[in-house]
mmCIF file of C-alpha atoms in Angstrom:
data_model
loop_
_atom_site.group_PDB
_atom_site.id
_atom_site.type_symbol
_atom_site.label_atom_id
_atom_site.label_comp_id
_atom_site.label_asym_id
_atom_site.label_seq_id
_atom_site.Cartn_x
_atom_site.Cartn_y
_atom_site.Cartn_z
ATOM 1 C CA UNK A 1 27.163 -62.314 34.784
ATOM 2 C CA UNK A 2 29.178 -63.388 31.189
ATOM 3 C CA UNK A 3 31.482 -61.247 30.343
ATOM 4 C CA UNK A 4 31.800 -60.129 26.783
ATOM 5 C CA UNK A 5 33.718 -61.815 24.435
ATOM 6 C CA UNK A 6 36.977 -59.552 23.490
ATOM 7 C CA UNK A 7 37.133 -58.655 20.084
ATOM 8 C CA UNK A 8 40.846 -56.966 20.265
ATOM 9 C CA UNK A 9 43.569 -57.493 22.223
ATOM 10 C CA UNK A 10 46.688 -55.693 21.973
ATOM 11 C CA UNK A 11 49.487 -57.386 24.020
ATOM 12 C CA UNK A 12 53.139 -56.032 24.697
ATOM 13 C CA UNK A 13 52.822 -53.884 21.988
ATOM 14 C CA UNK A 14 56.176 -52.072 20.870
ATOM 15 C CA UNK A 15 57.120 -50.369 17.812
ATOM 16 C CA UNK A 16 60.334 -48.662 17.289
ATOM 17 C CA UNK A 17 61.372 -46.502 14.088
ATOM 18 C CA UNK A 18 64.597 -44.734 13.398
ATOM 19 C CA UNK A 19 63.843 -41.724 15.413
ATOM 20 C CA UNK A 20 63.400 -44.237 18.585
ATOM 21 C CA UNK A 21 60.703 -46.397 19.941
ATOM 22 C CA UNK A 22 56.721 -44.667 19.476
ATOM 23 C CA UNK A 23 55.097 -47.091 20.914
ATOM 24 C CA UNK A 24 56.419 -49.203 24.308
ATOM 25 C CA UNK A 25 54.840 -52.085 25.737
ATOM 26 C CA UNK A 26 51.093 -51.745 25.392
ATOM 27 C CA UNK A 27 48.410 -53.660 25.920
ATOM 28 C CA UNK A 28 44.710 -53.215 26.258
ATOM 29 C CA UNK A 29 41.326 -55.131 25.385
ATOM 30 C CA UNK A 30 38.165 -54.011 23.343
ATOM 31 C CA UNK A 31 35.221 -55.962 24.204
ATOM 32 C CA UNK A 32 32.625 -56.870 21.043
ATOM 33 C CA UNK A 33 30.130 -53.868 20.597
ATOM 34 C CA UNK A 34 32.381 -51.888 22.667
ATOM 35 C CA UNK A 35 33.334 -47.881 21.654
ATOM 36 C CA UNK A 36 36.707 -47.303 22.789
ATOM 37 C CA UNK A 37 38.431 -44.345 22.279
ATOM 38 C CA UNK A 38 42.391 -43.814 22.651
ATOM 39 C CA UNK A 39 43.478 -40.392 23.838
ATOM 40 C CA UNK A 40 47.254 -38.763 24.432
ATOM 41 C CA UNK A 41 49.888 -36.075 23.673
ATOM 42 C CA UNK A 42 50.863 -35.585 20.335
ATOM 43 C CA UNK A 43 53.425 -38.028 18.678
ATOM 44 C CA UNK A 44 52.659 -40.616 21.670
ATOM 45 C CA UNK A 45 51.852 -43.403 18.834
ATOM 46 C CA UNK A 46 47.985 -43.648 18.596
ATOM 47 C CA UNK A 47 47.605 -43.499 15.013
ATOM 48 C CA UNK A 48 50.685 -46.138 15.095
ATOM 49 C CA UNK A 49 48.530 -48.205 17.144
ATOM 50 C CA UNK A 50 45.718 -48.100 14.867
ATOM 51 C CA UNK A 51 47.267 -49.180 11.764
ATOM 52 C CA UNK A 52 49.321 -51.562 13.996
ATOM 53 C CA UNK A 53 45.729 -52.890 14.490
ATOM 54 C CA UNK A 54 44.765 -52.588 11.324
ATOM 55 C CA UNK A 55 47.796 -54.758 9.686
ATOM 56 C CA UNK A 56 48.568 -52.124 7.447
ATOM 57 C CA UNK A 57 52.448 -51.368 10.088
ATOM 58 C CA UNK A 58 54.178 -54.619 11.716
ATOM 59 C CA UNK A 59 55.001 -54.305 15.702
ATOM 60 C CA UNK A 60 58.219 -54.479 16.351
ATOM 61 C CA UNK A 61 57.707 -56.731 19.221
ATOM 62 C CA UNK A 62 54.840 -57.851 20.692
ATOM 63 C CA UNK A 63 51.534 -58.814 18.892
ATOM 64 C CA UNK A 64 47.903 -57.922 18.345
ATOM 65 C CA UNK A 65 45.224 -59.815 18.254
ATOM 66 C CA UNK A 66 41.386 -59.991 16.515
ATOM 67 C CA UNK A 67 38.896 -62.434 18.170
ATOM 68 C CA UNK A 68 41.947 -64.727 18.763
ATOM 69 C CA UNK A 69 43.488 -64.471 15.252
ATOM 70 C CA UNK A 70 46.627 -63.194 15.336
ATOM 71 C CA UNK A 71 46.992 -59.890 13.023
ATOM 72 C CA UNK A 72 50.148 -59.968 10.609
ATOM 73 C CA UNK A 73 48.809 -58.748 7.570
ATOM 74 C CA UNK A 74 45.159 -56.313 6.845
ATOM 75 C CA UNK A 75 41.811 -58.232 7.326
ATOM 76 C CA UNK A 76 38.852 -58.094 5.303
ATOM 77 C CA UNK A 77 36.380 -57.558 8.254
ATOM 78 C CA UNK A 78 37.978 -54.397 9.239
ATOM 79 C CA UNK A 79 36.913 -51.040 8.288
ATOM 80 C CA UNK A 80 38.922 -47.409 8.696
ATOM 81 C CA UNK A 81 38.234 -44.385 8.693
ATOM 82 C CA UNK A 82 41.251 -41.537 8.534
ATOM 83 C CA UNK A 83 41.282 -38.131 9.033
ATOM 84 C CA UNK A 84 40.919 -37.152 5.708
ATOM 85 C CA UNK A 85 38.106 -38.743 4.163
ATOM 86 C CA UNK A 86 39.913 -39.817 0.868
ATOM 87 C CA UNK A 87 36.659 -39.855 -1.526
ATOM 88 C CA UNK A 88 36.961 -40.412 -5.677
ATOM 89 C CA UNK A 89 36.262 -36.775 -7.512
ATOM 90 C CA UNK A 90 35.067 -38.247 -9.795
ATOM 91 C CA UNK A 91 32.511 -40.354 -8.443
ATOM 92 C CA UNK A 92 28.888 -39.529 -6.568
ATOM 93 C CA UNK A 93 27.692 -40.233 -3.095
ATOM 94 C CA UNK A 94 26.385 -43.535 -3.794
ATOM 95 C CA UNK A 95 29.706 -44.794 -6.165
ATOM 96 C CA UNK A 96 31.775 -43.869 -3.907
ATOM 97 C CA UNK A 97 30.284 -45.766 -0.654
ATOM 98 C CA UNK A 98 29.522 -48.764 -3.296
ATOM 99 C CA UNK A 99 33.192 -48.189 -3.841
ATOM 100 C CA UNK A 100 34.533 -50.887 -0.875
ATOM 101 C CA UNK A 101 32.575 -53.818 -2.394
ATOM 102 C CA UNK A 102 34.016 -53.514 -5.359
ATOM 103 C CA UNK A 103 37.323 -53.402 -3.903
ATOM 104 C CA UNK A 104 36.613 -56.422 -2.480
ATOM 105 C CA UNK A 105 35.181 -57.852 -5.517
ATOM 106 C CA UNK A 106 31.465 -57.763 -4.668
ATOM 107 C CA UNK A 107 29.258 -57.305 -7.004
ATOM 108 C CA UNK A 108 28.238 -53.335 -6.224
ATOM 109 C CA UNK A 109 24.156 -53.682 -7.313
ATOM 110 C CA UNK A 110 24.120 -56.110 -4.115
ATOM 111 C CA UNK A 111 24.754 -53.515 -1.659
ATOM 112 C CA UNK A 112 23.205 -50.550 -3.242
ATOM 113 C CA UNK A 113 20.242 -51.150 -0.990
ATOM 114 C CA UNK A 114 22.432 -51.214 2.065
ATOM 115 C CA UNK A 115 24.248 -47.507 0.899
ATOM 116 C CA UNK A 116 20.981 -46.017 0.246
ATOM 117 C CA UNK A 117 20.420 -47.080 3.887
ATOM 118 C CA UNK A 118 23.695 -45.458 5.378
ATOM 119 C CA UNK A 119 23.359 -42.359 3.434
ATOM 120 C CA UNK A 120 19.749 -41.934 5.232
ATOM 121 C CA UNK A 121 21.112 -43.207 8.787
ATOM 122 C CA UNK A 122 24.181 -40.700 7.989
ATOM 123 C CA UNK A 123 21.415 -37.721 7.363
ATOM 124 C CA UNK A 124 23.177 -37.426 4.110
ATOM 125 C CA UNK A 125 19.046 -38.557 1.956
ATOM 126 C CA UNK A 126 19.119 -35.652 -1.126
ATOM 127 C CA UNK A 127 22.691 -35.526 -1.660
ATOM 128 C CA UNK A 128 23.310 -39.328 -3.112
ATOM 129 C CA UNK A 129 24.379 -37.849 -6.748
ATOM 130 C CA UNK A 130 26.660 -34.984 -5.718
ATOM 131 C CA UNK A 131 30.287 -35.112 -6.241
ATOM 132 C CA UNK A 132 32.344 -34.461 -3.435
ATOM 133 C CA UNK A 133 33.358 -30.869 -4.415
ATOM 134 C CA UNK A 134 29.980 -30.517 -3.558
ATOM 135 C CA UNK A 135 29.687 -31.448 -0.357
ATOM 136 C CA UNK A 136 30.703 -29.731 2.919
ATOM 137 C CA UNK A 137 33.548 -31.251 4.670
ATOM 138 C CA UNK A 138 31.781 -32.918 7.156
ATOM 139 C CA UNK A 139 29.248 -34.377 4.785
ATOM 140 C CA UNK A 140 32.223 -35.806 3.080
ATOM 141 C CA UNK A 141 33.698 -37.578 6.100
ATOM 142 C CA UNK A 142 30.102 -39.056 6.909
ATOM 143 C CA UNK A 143 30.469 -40.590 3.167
ATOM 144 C CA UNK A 144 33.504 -42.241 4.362
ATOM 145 C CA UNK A 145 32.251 -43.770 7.629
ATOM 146 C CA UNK A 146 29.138 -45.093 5.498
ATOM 147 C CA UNK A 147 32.129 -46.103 2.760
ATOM 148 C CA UNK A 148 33.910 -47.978 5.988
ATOM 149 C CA UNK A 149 30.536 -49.310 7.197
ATOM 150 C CA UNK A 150 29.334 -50.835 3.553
ATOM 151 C CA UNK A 151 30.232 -54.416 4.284
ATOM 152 C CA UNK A 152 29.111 -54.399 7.978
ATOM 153 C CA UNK A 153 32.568 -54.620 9.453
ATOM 154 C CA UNK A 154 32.649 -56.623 12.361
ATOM 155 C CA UNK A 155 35.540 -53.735 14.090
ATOM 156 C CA UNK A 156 35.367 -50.501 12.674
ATOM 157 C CA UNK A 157 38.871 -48.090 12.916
ATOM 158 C CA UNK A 158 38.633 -44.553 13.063
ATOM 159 C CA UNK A 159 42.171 -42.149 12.888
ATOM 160 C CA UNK A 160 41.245 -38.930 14.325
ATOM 161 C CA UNK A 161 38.021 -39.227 11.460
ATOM 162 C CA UNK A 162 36.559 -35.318 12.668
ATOM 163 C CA UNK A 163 40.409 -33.826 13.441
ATOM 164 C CA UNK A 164 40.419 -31.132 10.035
ATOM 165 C CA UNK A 165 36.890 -30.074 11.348
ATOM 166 C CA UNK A 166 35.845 -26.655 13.075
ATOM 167 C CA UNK A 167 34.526 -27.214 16.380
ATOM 168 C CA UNK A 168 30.872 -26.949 15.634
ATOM 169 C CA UNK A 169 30.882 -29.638 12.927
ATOM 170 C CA UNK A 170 32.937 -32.034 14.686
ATOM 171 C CA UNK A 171 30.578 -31.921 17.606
ATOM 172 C CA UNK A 172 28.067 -32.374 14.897
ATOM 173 C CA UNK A 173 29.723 -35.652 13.881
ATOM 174 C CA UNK A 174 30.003 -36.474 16.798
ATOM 175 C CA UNK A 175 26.342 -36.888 17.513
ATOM 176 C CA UNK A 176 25.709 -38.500 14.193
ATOM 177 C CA UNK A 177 28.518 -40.461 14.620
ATOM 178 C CA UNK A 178 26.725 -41.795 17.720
ATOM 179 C CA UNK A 179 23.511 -42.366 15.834
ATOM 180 C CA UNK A 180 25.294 -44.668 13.113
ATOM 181 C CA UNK A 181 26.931 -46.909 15.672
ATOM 182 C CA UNK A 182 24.113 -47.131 17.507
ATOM 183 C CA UNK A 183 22.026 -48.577 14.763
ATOM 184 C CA UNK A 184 24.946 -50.862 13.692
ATOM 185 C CA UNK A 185 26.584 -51.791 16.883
ATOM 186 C CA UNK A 186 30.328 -52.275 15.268
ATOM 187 C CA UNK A 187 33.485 -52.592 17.575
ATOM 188 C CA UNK A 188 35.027 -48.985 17.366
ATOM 189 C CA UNK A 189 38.611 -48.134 18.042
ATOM 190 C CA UNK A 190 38.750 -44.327 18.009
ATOM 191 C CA UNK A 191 41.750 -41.949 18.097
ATOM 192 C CA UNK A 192 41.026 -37.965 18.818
ATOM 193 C CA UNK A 193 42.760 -35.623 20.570
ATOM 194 C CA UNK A 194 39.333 -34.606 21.103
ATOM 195 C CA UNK A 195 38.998 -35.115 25.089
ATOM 196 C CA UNK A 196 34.672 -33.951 25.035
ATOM 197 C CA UNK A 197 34.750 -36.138 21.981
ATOM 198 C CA UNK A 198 36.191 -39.356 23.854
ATOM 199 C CA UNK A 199 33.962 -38.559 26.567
ATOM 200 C CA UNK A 200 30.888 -38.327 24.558
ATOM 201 C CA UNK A 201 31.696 -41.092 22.460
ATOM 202 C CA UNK A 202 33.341 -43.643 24.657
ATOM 203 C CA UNK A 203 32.294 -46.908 26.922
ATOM 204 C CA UNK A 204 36.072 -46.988 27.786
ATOM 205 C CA UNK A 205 38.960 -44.402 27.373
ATOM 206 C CA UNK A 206 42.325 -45.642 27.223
ATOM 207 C CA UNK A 207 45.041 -42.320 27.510
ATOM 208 C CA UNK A 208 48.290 -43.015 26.549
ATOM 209 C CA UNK A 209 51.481 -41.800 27.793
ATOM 210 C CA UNK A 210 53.965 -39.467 25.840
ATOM 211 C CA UNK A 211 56.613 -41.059 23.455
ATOM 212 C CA UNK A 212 56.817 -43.671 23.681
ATOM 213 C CA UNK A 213 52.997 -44.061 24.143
ATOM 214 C CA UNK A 214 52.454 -46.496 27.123
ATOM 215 C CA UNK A 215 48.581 -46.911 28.695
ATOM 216 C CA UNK A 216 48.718 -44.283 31.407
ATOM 217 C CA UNK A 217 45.148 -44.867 32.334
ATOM 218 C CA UNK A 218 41.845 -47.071 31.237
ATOM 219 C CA UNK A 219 38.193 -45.292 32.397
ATOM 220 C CA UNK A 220 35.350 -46.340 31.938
ATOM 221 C CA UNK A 221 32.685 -44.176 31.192
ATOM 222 C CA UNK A 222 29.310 -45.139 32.466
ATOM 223 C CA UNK A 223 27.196 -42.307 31.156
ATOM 224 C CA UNK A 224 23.657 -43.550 29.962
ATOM 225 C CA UNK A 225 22.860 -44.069 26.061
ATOM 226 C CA UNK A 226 22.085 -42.906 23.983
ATOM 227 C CA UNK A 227 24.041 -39.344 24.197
ATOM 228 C CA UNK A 228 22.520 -35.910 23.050
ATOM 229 C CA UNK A 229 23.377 -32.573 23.654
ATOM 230 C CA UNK A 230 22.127 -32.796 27.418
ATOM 231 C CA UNK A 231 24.970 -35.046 28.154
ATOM 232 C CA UNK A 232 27.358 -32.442 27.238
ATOM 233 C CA UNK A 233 26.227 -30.145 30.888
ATOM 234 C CA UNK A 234 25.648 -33.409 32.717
ATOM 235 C CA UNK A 235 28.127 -33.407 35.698
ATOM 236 C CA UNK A 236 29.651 -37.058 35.559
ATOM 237 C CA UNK A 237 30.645 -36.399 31.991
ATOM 238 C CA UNK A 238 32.513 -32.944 33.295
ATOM 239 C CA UNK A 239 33.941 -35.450 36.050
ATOM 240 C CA UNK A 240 35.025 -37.645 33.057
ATOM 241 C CA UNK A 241 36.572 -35.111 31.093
ATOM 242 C CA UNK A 242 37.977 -33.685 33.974
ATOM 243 C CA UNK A 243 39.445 -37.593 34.872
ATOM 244 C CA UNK A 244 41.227 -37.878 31.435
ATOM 245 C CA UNK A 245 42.394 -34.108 31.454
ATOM 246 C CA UNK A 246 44.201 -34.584 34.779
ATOM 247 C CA UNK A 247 46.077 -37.828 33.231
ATOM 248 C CA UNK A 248 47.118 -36.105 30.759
ATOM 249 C CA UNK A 249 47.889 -32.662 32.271
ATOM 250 C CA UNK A 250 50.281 -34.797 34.880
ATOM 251 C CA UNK A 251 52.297 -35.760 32.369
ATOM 252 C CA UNK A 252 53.931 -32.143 31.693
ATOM 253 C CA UNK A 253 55.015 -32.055 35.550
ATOM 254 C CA UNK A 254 56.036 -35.520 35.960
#
């Protein structure tokens, strides 16, 4: 059997700020078309790992790595996603997903036929002229991901994307989140705090220590696809999310 090609690999990572180090010698793979989803305490460093990732912060020692290219500065195939979803007021639906080609200096009328198709994949068809004062907040954060998705992103970076959400919309967008990926089949690196999310979501889990964030624990989660509402009562995925509650839980007796 080949094994799939690893499209990130974080090696050794440490990053220190004033306060002390967040981050401390961590290191994990994410395999091409693979979902992962990074899970912790608060302040252990996963959004530093992410824009580590990203390019946008420098490690302090160690280095990370995108299909073998060494990452010291942001890269063009990468898309994010934060938790806020960041949008122009002053632009519609449609301008503001065309909005990342011409950022990167594509002409906009060349994608439009690719938006169109996010905004129907995101469920968002009938809203492509509203502003984003009209739109809900989760209908705002699927506008992002399709935003992030525009140029077809071969590794797709998501910061805690559903975290200002009430609990019935982020499982919401969680399930449409699902839908999106798996028509596109990106790399995903996802932070949440979210452990039903990372379950639901996930082919791997990595949870993360508290500061400074070390990889406690990698599972795999080997619930079929696709994912629905079903999966939510089936007993491996309480197993799961039992599994990454316990690795964190440990950590406040430890």
């Amino acid at each position: 059997m080949t094994m799939t090609p690893v499209a990130v690999k974080v090696d050794g990572l440490t990053k220190t700020f004033g306060t002390g180090a967040a981050v401390e010698d961590l290191s994990f793979e994410v395999r091409e078309n693979e979902f992962v989803t990074i899970v912790g305490p608060s302040g252990c460093g996963k959004s530093t790992t992410l824009r580590i990732v990203s390019g946008l912060v420098p490690p302090t020692q160690g280095n990370v790595s995108i299909r073998g290219k060494q990452v010291d500065a942001p890269i063009g195939d990468v898309g994010m996603v934060f938790q806020s979803p960041v949008l122009l007021p002053w632009r519609n639906t449609v301008s503001n997903v065309l909005f990342t080609a011409e950022m990167r200096g594509e002409s906009p009328s060349a994608y439009r036929e690719r938006a169109l198709h996010l905004i129907k994949l995101a469920s968002l068809e009938g809203f492509e002229q509203r502003y984003p004062h009209e739109l809900s907040g989760g209908m705002q954060q699927r506008v992002a991901i399709c935003r992030a998705l525009l140029l077809n992103p071969s590794l797709l970076l998501m910061d805690e994307p559903f975290g200002a959400l009430d609990i019935m919309t982020r499982e919401k967008m969680g399930f449409e989140l699902l839908k999106i990926w798996s028509a596109n089949k990106t790399t995903v690196l996802f932070v949440t705090h979210s452990i039903t999310e990372a379950v639901l979501l996930s082919d791997t889990i990595i949870v993360m220590t508290a500061r400074p964030g070390k990889a406690k624990a990698v599972i795999s989660v080997d619930l079929p696809r696709p994912r629905d509402v079903k999966t939510l009562r089936d007993p491996r995925f309480l197993e799961l999310a039992g599994a990454v509650r316990d690795n964190i839980e440990a950590q406040w007796v430890e």
